[in-house]
Every structure is written in C-alpha cells, then in structure tokens.
DNA sequence: CTGAAAGCGCTTACAG
DNA sequence: CTGAAAGCGCTTACAG
C-alpha cells in the first residue's frame, strides 16, 4: 500500500499541506474549525506522520543508542529495562546493540548509530582501548555517557560505582568470616571497572597482611563456560580457596553452578560473593551475597543525564562524572570459613 | 559542530554531489581515479552518511521494532540477544520497546514504531484484545511477526510452541512422580500462550481422572510480588499442593523464592516446573525442571522470517505460522511426591 | 489564520 | 563515466 502523507490529508481536508503540518505540531494560531477538520481526516484515514522526514528537517531523531555488553546478562537486561521505559516516557526510543564484549562490535555499533543520527549514546563496557574514540565524540559535542565504565580522563561523561571500594567490602566481609584463601574471578582487565575490582581485592588483602596468590585470580573474558571450568579446576585443588569473589553476579552464578556440580554445599563448603545485585540475587532460593551497584538508580540517572546533555547542549560546560557508593548485601551464599581438615 | 554532507565531500574532492553518492553506493561505472579521490576525502573528513536522509528516499529504514513484555525477564532478554545479534549481521538495527505487559503500551509502541518507519515488527506477548489491530497491519502488507504468541486467525504470522502439549508434559512428569495435588501459576488468560498452558494442564489432569481444583490455579499478571505472596499463602494451607507448575521460568523462580522463604526443601517438600528453559535453568545451582521452548531456535527463526517478509513482500502469499515442539527438561526441582503425613 | 515555497541530505532517472 | 535536477515527506520563515 502507498503510505499517506500530509499532502493526502491536506487534499481531502481541503487545506494546504502546511496547515496540516501546523495542526500536527499544535501550532496555536489555527482556526478551531480548520483544526478539527484536519484532525477528523487524520483520524479517518489513520494517518501517521513520517518521523523520518521530520527528523531530517529538525536535525534530531528522538532516538538514542544503547550499547550493551551482553543483554542476556541480567545486569544489562535490568539496566536496559529501566532505560527503555524512562526513555519512552520522555518520548525517545532506544536502538539497542549487543557487542558480546567485542571491541570491533563496539566500534561498529558507534558508527552505525551515528549514521542513524541518534541524538546520543549510552555505552557500557568500554575498554581502555577506546579512550581516543570516546574523547573525539565528546569533543565534537556528541552526547555520550559511559555506564558502569569510566575512563581516566576529563573529557568524558560517565556514571560508575566506586569499584575499588566495592571489592574491598567484599574482602572485608569474607575476612571477617574467617576466610583466608579467597579467589577472585575477574573480568578482562581492559575494562576499568573490572580492573579496579581486582585492584581493590588485592589492596584490601595486602592491607590486612595477606600475600596475593596469582593462582587464585582468573582474568577471563565474560564467558560462562570458561569461568565454569576454571572454577571446577580450582575447587578440586588440594589448597582450594574457601571463598570466591566474582566480578559480577552472572559470574557468581557460574561459580555456584560449578561448585554445585561438584556437590559442594553453599556456604558450608564455599562462600561466594557477586557484584551488581541483580534482582535474582535477593530471591530466597538463590540468596546471593553481593555488592550492590544500585542499578535502578544508576540506569535511571544515566538516561536522564544523557537526555539532559541532548537537550541542553549549549549549556553543558562541564563533563558529567558521577560516582556511586557500593553497598554490601549479605545473604545466603556466604558463611563462616569451613574448618580446614 | 555542523555535520558534514555529501555536498561538503564533493566540494573538497572537486566532483559533484551525485558522484559522491554513487561512490557511497558502490555504483560500478566510476573512474577508479575519481572513486579513490572521493574515498580519500571521506576518510580524511571522517564523513558518515546520513542514513535518515537515505531512508527518506529509499523508503526503508533498515530498522526493525522489537516489542517485549519485560526485558528483565531472561526469557525476553535471551530472545532479544539472539534477535539483535542476528539483525546486526543482516545490517538491521533494532528498536526495543518494553511494554511491562500493558496493553496500552503495546498499542503505543506499535504506533510509534510505525511513525519511525521501521521495516517490520516482532511482537511478543500479544493479547487477544489486539487481534483486530494485528490483522489490519497484516492486511496493509506491513511485516509483523508474533513471537511466542499466536492468534486464532489466518491473516497473521507467528512462531509459537505447542503450549498445550508442553503443559501436558509437565503434568505427566509430576503425575509419574506420584504428585496428586498440582498447582498452576498461570499468566493472564488474555494471552493465548498462557491460556493454552492452563488448558493443557486441565486437560491432562482430567484425562487422568483428576478433578480440577480452582483453588490451585492462580491467574495473575506477571508480577513477581503477586506470585510470591500467592504461593506463600498456598503453601501454608493444610491441603497444600506438593507440586507447582509455573507458566514461565521467571514465575517458577518466584515460586522457589516463596518456598525457600518458608524453609521448604526443593524437591523434597515441593516440586516445581517452569516453562521456557532460560539459561539459568540448567545452571546446577538452580537446576530447574522446565519445558523447553527452544528459545535460540525460536528467536533466530523469528528474526529471519521477519527479514524475509520485509525483503520479499511481493512474493509473500501465505502467512507464516510455525509451531515448535516442546521438550521436558528434567532437573533438580522435581522429585517424588512427599509421603503425606 | 493560512498558503506557496525553500530546504533538510540523500538517491537516481535523465542527459550528455 | 559524470553532472544537474527532481523528489522523498516533512517544518517553518515569509507574505498576505
């Protein structure tokens, strides 16, 4: 079928095309009679304005891009839900990209989104390799906000938790329970967020007089299978750790799966701490002890700051750099260290 | 900053704007020399073609809409991941809407997406109330595909599991384990998918000579809290069920959470069956018995069929209606019925 | 209040 | 091979 245009509406309503456009835009000085006639025709025809043409003229699309590491990870899914719903309320729609944590995909996603002329982009899981690219976008005045990632430079907007402190909280908690061999499943160190979680872990251990054992640290991609099999191997060792801190709740679930496959009891045989506090963590059947990122707040703020950047480009003098406080959520997956045989 | 146009590129390269456009479109009859000159300028300037303007001319946006019930539910998140990644490979981007399972939002999302001139829409969780709207879109030749929903009419494309059979498999499994009081947490009956799961449950029980007890059936919205508190109440009753079938894995997790909060052991005190087979279901720490939807296959097929509809509108004579076979995945949350005291 | 016309940044038929 | 020009469906300054 041929799509209807304002021209068609105008012809049938017996007015000019520009008048139809004015009605659509709630232009105030239109005779009531004219407005009603036009509206009636629009209704009758089921006309929907072409937002693409409108975007071309107005030089804005009312779309934003959301680039996620992996949307099947509840951390990203829950983030996406908050962002999408709030965006919708503010009359923006959201184009979602899934990078699978691959740098090439990140770069490609940014380029495609810019081609699609989105008004701004929220970016998760940005690796340090992309500092230059982000900086350039920022300098060009293009609204970009890093979510749960930061870069060590001034010219960039981000919202992130104090990851170092979060990791320290986790370590403190486990030390307090008597654990002395605590492993760390880290994400890739190219991400500042995961890098800092590992640093916090090391520093807190050091501050308490413990040596760092490299065998207890796993620097992996975010692959369920890799984490799963590393954990199994680790837990079968003679000097296995009695506790594991994972760099995300998703990773913690892989750890729990691996431990369960070895018939280990949680937390009697092994304590596990995650990071994020996805909704499932507080489900009593799971009861995952974790470091809360205050995801709802973080994602809501991210969206609102981005929209602010979009709608107040001129005034935006300073970069937006927000740090959130981590919070330890103690649940069922951590307990006293088992008496060593 | 002012955005660069093909006009700018042309001026600098010393050719006409149309030549730049031809280079961009890989038009074959361009002198090699000219092409290289243009490409060099594009590269140097960091020019990105305006896809909005292109869409206006070509009457297609290379965008599709994906309307989800609730993306924080892993069923939808995992679906979205497959669809988004495959779409990206096929050079489409995906605008995601989250309806929160509200009919008004569904309708609004469809309208907004049509305004944005997406090339097609994948729709989940369509209630029967929307039969007319979908039919109309379909009749207008607009590519729409229902995912995990079906409507009882010819003029609509969908991909769905045999839900009735899936529910029957769950009931058979539990009857085989000796359960006689089996509850059903249903979704809203306005969705054909959940409606049929409830029907299958009733029919299989009836076929085996059991009466249907209305008190054991909960027709709720997809609200975690409601399901959680209903389940708690149900499990405190004197004649409590020994098994519960939930209409989704997400709901099953709410059930498990409620049971755990009452210190019930799974499956010793209570057996639980879900629906979907989200990835978490096969995690050994959870081990949720469920009816597999073959989500990866279902979502991949959905996307590919939609793109087919988009790119072969003319030939698309018949509606696409695909039914998938359910499969029972037996794990740790189901076991023999407890001996009744 | 309302119409005619220019312009947003592209593609592509038409000429040469 | 390449340029000039029309046209995609809107918005909005300019006139009246």
mmCIF file of N, CA and C in Angstrom, chain A residues 78-122:
data_model
loop_
_atom_site.group_PDB
_atom_site.id
_atom_site.type_symbol
_atom_site.label_atom_id
_atom_site.label_comp_id
_atom_site.label_asym_id
_atom_site.label_seq_id
_atom_site.Cartn_x
_atom_site.Cartn_y
_atom_site.Cartn_z
ATOM 1 N N UNK A 78 18.417 -5.668 33.072
ATOM 2 C CA UNK A 78 17.699 -4.817 34.020
ATOM 3 C C UNK A 78 18.009 -3.343 33.766
ATOM 4 N N UNK A 79 19.242 -3.092 33.399
ATOM 5 C CA UNK A 79 19.626 -1.736 33.013
ATOM 6 C C UNK A 79 18.800 -1.276 31.808
ATOM 7 N N UNK A 80 18.740 -2.158 30.820
ATOM 8 C CA UNK A 80 18.016 -1.818 29.596
ATOM 9 C C UNK A 80 16.550 -1.537 29.898
ATOM 10 N N UNK A 81 15.980 -2.318 30.778
ATOM 11 C CA UNK A 81 14.564 -2.127 31.073
ATOM 12 C C UNK A 81 14.299 -0.735 31.638
ATOM 13 N N UNK A 82 15.089 -0.353 32.603
ATOM 14 C CA UNK A 82 14.896 0.971 33.212
ATOM 15 C C UNK A 82 15.101 2.069 32.176
ATOM 16 N N UNK A 83 16.162 1.949 31.420
ATOM 17 C CA UNK A 83 16.479 2.980 30.428
ATOM 18 C C UNK A 83 15.409 3.081 29.350
ATOM 19 N N UNK A 84 14.988 1.931 28.855
ATOM 20 C CA UNK A 84 13.983 1.940 27.792
ATOM 21 C C UNK A 84 12.665 2.518 28.286
ATOM 22 N N UNK A 85 12.274 2.123 29.478
ATOM 23 C CA UNK A 85 10.979 2.614 29.966
ATOM 24 C C UNK A 85 11.007 4.111 30.228
ATOM 25 N N UNK A 86 12.088 4.573 30.805
ATOM 26 C CA UNK A 86 12.167 6.003 31.083
ATOM 27 C C UNK A 86 12.303 6.803 29.788
ATOM 28 N N UNK A 87 13.047 6.271 28.853
ATOM 29 C CA UNK A 87 13.206 6.944 27.559
ATOM 30 C C UNK A 87 11.842 7.093 26.890
ATOM 31 N N UNK A 88 11.091 6.031 26.959
ATOM 32 C CA UNK A 88 9.766 6.043 26.353
ATOM 33 C C UNK A 88 8.902 7.148 26.963
ATOM 34 N N UNK A 89 8.973 7.295 28.265
ATOM 35 C CA UNK A 89 8.209 8.365 28.925
ATOM 36 C C UNK A 89 8.647 9.734 28.418
ATOM 37 N N UNK A 90 9.931 9.843 28.120
ATOM 38 C CA UNK A 90 10.451 11.123 27.652
ATOM 39 C C UNK A 90 10.389 11.247 26.134
ATOM 40 N N UNK A 91 9.677 10.318 25.501
ATOM 41 C CA UNK A 91 9.431 10.357 24.056
ATOM 42 C C UNK A 91 10.663 10.049 23.203
ATOM 43 N N UNK A 92 11.569 9.286 23.756
ATOM 44 C CA UNK A 92 12.707 8.833 22.963
ATOM 45 C C UNK A 92 12.567 7.326 22.740
ATOM 46 N N UNK A 93 13.047 6.848 21.615
ATOM 47 C CA UNK A 93 13.134 5.398 21.536
ATOM 48 C C UNK A 93 14.590 4.970 21.557
ATOM 49 N N UNK A 94 14.780 3.690 21.750
ATOM 50 C CA UNK A 94 16.111 3.195 22.058
ATOM 51 C C UNK A 94 16.524 2.117 21.071
ATOM 52 N N UNK A 95 17.626 2.365 20.388
ATOM 53 C CA UNK A 95 18.192 1.353 19.495
ATOM 54 C C UNK A 95 19.241 0.598 20.296
ATOM 55 N N UNK A 96 19.065 -0.701 20.417
ATOM 56 C CA UNK A 96 19.939 -1.485 21.277
ATOM 57 C C UNK A 96 20.945 -2.292 20.456
ATOM 58 N N UNK A 97 22.191 -2.203 20.847
ATOM 59 C CA UNK A 97 23.224 -3.046 20.247
ATOM 60 C C UNK A 97 23.820 -3.950 21.307
ATOM 61 N N UNK A 98 24.206 -5.121 20.904
ATOM 62 C CA UNK A 98 24.796 -6.107 21.793
ATOM 63 C C UNK A 98 26.187 -6.408 21.258
ATOM 64 N N UNK A 99 27.207 -6.078 22.018
ATOM 65 C CA UNK A 99 28.550 -6.242 21.459
ATOM 66 C C UNK A 99 29.159 -7.611 21.734
ATOM 67 N N UNK A 100 28.552 -8.358 22.655
ATOM 68 C CA UNK A 100 29.195 -9.595 23.056
ATOM 69 C C UNK A 100 30.588 -9.312 23.615
ATOM 70 N N UNK A 101 30.765 -8.119 24.162
ATOM 71 C CA UNK A 101 32.039 -7.693 24.746
ATOM 72 C C UNK A 101 33.188 -7.707 23.751
ATOM 73 N N UNK A 102 32.857 -7.516 22.480
ATOM 74 C CA UNK A 102 33.935 -7.480 21.483
ATOM 75 C C UNK A 102 34.187 -6.051 21.039
ATOM 76 N N UNK A 103 35.450 -5.673 21.070
ATOM 77 C CA UNK A 103 35.812 -4.304 20.730
ATOM 78 C C UNK A 103 35.388 -3.904 19.317
ATOM 79 N N UNK A 104 35.556 -4.813 18.364
ATOM 80 C CA UNK A 104 35.179 -4.449 16.979
ATOM 81 C C UNK A 104 33.701 -4.090 16.920
ATOM 82 N N UNK A 105 32.893 -4.876 17.641
ATOM 83 C CA UNK A 105 31.457 -4.627 17.603
ATOM 84 C C UNK A 105 31.104 -3.293 18.233
ATOM 85 N N UNK A 106 31.838 -2.940 19.262
ATOM 86 C CA UNK A 106 31.607 -1.654 19.912
ATOM 87 C C UNK A 106 31.829 -0.536 18.910
ATOM 88 N N UNK A 107 32.941 -0.607 18.245
ATOM 89 C CA UNK A 107 33.286 0.449 17.283
ATOM 90 C C UNK A 107 32.260 0.508 16.167
ATOM 91 N N UNK A 108 31.888 -0.653 15.682
ATOM 92 C CA UNK A 108 30.911 -0.690 14.601
ATOM 93 C C UNK A 108 29.568 -0.132 15.065
ATOM 94 N N UNK A 109 29.166 -0.498 16.258
ATOM 95 C CA UNK A 109 27.886 -0.031 16.783
ATOM 96 C C UNK A 109 27.863 1.492 16.866
ATOM 97 N N UNK A 110 28.953 2.058 17.351
ATOM 98 C CA UNK A 110 29.003 3.516 17.447
ATOM 99 C C UNK A 110 28.842 4.149 16.067
ATOM 100 N N UNK A 111 29.563 3.613 15.106
ATOM 101 C CA UNK A 111 29.484 4.190 13.762
ATOM 102 C C UNK A 111 28.096 4.067 13.152
ATOM 103 N N UNK A 112 27.479 2.910 13.338
ATOM 104 C CA UNK A 112 26.145 2.733 12.781
ATOM 105 C C UNK A 112 25.154 3.675 13.445
ATOM 106 N N UNK A 113 25.286 3.817 14.747
ATOM 107 C CA UNK A 113 24.359 4.687 15.471
ATOM 108 C C UNK A 113 24.525 6.140 15.040
ATOM 109 N N UNK A 114 25.736 6.521 14.774
ATOM 110 C CA UNK A 114 25.956 7.892 14.326
ATOM 111 C C UNK A 114 25.375 8.068 12.928
ATOM 112 N N UNK A 115 25.519 7.054 12.107
ATOM 113 C CA UNK A 115 24.883 7.094 10.789
ATOM 114 C C UNK A 115 23.373 7.236 10.908
ATOM 115 N N UNK A 116 22.820 6.561 11.880
ATOM 116 C CA UNK A 116 21.367 6.640 12.080
ATOM 117 C C UNK A 116 20.974 7.936 12.772
ATOM 118 N N UNK A 117 21.959 8.740 13.063
ATOM 119 C CA UNK A 117 21.724 10.066 13.632
ATOM 120 C C UNK A 117 20.975 10.037 14.959
ATOM 121 N N UNK A 118 21.329 9.061 15.808
ATOM 122 C CA UNK A 118 20.744 9.076 17.149
ATOM 123 C C UNK A 118 21.186 10.358 17.846
ATOM 124 N N UNK A 119 20.385 10.773 18.803
ATOM 125 C CA UNK A 119 20.689 12.043 19.473
ATOM 126 C C UNK A 119 21.758 11.885 20.549
ATOM 127 N N UNK A 120 22.003 10.660 20.970
ATOM 128 C CA UNK A 120 23.013 10.426 21.992
ATOM 129 C C UNK A 120 23.193 8.929 22.203
ATOM 130 N N UNK A 121 24.232 8.572 22.938
ATOM 131 C CA UNK A 121 24.527 7.155 23.134
ATOM 132 C C UNK A 121 24.901 6.875 24.584
ATOM 133 N N UNK A 122 24.352 5.790 25.118
ATOM 134 C CA UNK A 122 24.811 5.273 26.409
ATOM 135 C C UNK A 122 25.630 4.023 26.116
#
